[in-house]
Short mmCIF file of C-alpha atoms in Angstrom, two decimals:
data_model
loop_
_atom_site.label_atom_id
_atom_site.label_comp_id
_atom_site.label_asym_id
_atom_site.label_seq_id
_atom_site.Cartn_x
_atom_site.Cartn_y
_atom_site.Cartn_z
CA UNK A 1 0.00 0.00 0.00
CA UNK A 2 2.89 2.37 0.70
CA UNK A 3 4.24 1.69 -2.79
CA UNK A 4 0.89 2.56 -4.33
CA UNK A 5 0.70 5.78 -2.31
CA UNK A 6 4.23 6.72 -3.41
CA UNK A 7 3.37 6.02 -7.05
CA UNK A 8 0.21 8.12 -6.77
CA UNK A 9 2.22 10.98 -5.25
CA UNK A 10 4.82 10.79 -8.03
CA UNK A 11 2.10 10.79 -10.67
CA UNK A 12 0.37 13.78 -9.06
CA UNK A 13 3.66 15.68 -8.89
CA UNK A 14 4.39 14.97 -12.55
CA UNK A 15 0.90 16.16 -13.50
CA UNK A 16 1.40 19.36 -11.48
CA UNK A 17 4.67 20.10 -13.29
CA UNK A 18 3.12 19.38 -16.68
CA UNK A 19 0.12 21.61 -15.90
CA UNK A 20 2.15 24.56 -14.59
CA UNK A 21 2.31 27.54 -16.93
CA UNK A 22 5.48 28.20 -18.86
CA UNK A 23 7.54 31.18 -17.73
CA UNK A 24 7.00 34.42 -19.63
CA UNK A 25 9.49 35.10 -22.40
CA UNK A 26 10.51 38.36 -24.02
CA UNK A 27 9.48 38.87 -27.62
CA UNK A 28 12.13 37.65 -30.06
CA UNK A 29 14.39 40.25 -31.63
CA UNK A 30 14.02 38.63 -35.05
CA UNK A 31 10.93 37.39 -36.89
CA UNK A 32 12.17 33.81 -36.60
CA UNK A 33 10.76 32.11 -33.53
CA UNK A 34 10.12 28.62 -32.29
CA UNK A 35 6.70 27.26 -31.24
CA UNK A 36 6.97 28.87 -27.80
CA UNK A 37 7.71 32.37 -29.07
CA UNK A 38 11.36 32.23 -28.13
CA UNK A 39 14.43 32.48 -30.33
CA UNK A 40 14.80 29.86 -33.06
CA UNK A 41 18.05 28.57 -31.57
CA UNK A 42 17.31 26.79 -28.30
CA UNK A 43 19.39 27.90 -25.34
CA UNK A 44 20.67 25.58 -22.63
CA UNK A 45 17.84 26.47 -20.22
CA UNK A 46 15.20 25.62 -22.81
CA UNK A 47 16.92 22.33 -23.56
CA UNK A 48 17.22 21.51 -19.86
CA UNK A 49 13.54 22.23 -19.25
CA UNK A 50 12.52 20.13 -22.27
CA UNK A 51 14.67 17.22 -21.08
CA UNK A 52 13.22 17.50 -17.56
CA UNK A 53 9.66 17.49 -18.90
CA UNK A 54 10.40 14.47 -21.09
CA UNK A 55 11.88 12.65 -18.09
CA UNK A 56 8.86 13.53 -15.94
CA UNK A 57 6.48 12.35 -18.65
CA UNK A 58 8.33 9.04 -18.97
CA UNK A 59 8.35 8.64 -15.18
CA UNK A 60 4.63 9.42 -15.00
CA UNK A 61 3.88 6.82 -17.67
CA UNK A 62 5.97 4.21 -15.85
CA UNK A 63 4.31 5.06 -12.54
CA UNK A 64 0.86 4.86 -14.09
CA UNK A 65 1.66 1.43 -15.52
CA UNK A 66 3.02 0.25 -12.17
CA UNK A 67 -0.02 1.63 -10.35
CA UNK A 68 -2.35 -0.10 -12.77
CA UNK A 69 -0.48 -3.38 -12.34
CA UNK A 70 -0.61 -3.03 -8.55
CA UNK A 71 -4.33 -2.32 -8.59
CA UNK A 72 -5.04 -5.24 -10.91
CA UNK A 73 -3.02 -7.64 -8.76
CA UNK A 74 -4.63 -6.48 -5.49
#
């Protein structure tokens, strides 16, 4: 039961991060922009945030699968 509670907490935390609004960005100096309105060339912060979100999404999917398996076996 503790494992299920921990998985539920991890899943809730990942959902909170995914649902949080993106930080405001200044308008680009050139007409070229990416999907998020930032400069076309991604900076290290943007890459780090994208990698973190991808890792959280993968972790949330794994936790959801583990939670489902735990519920089905209970």
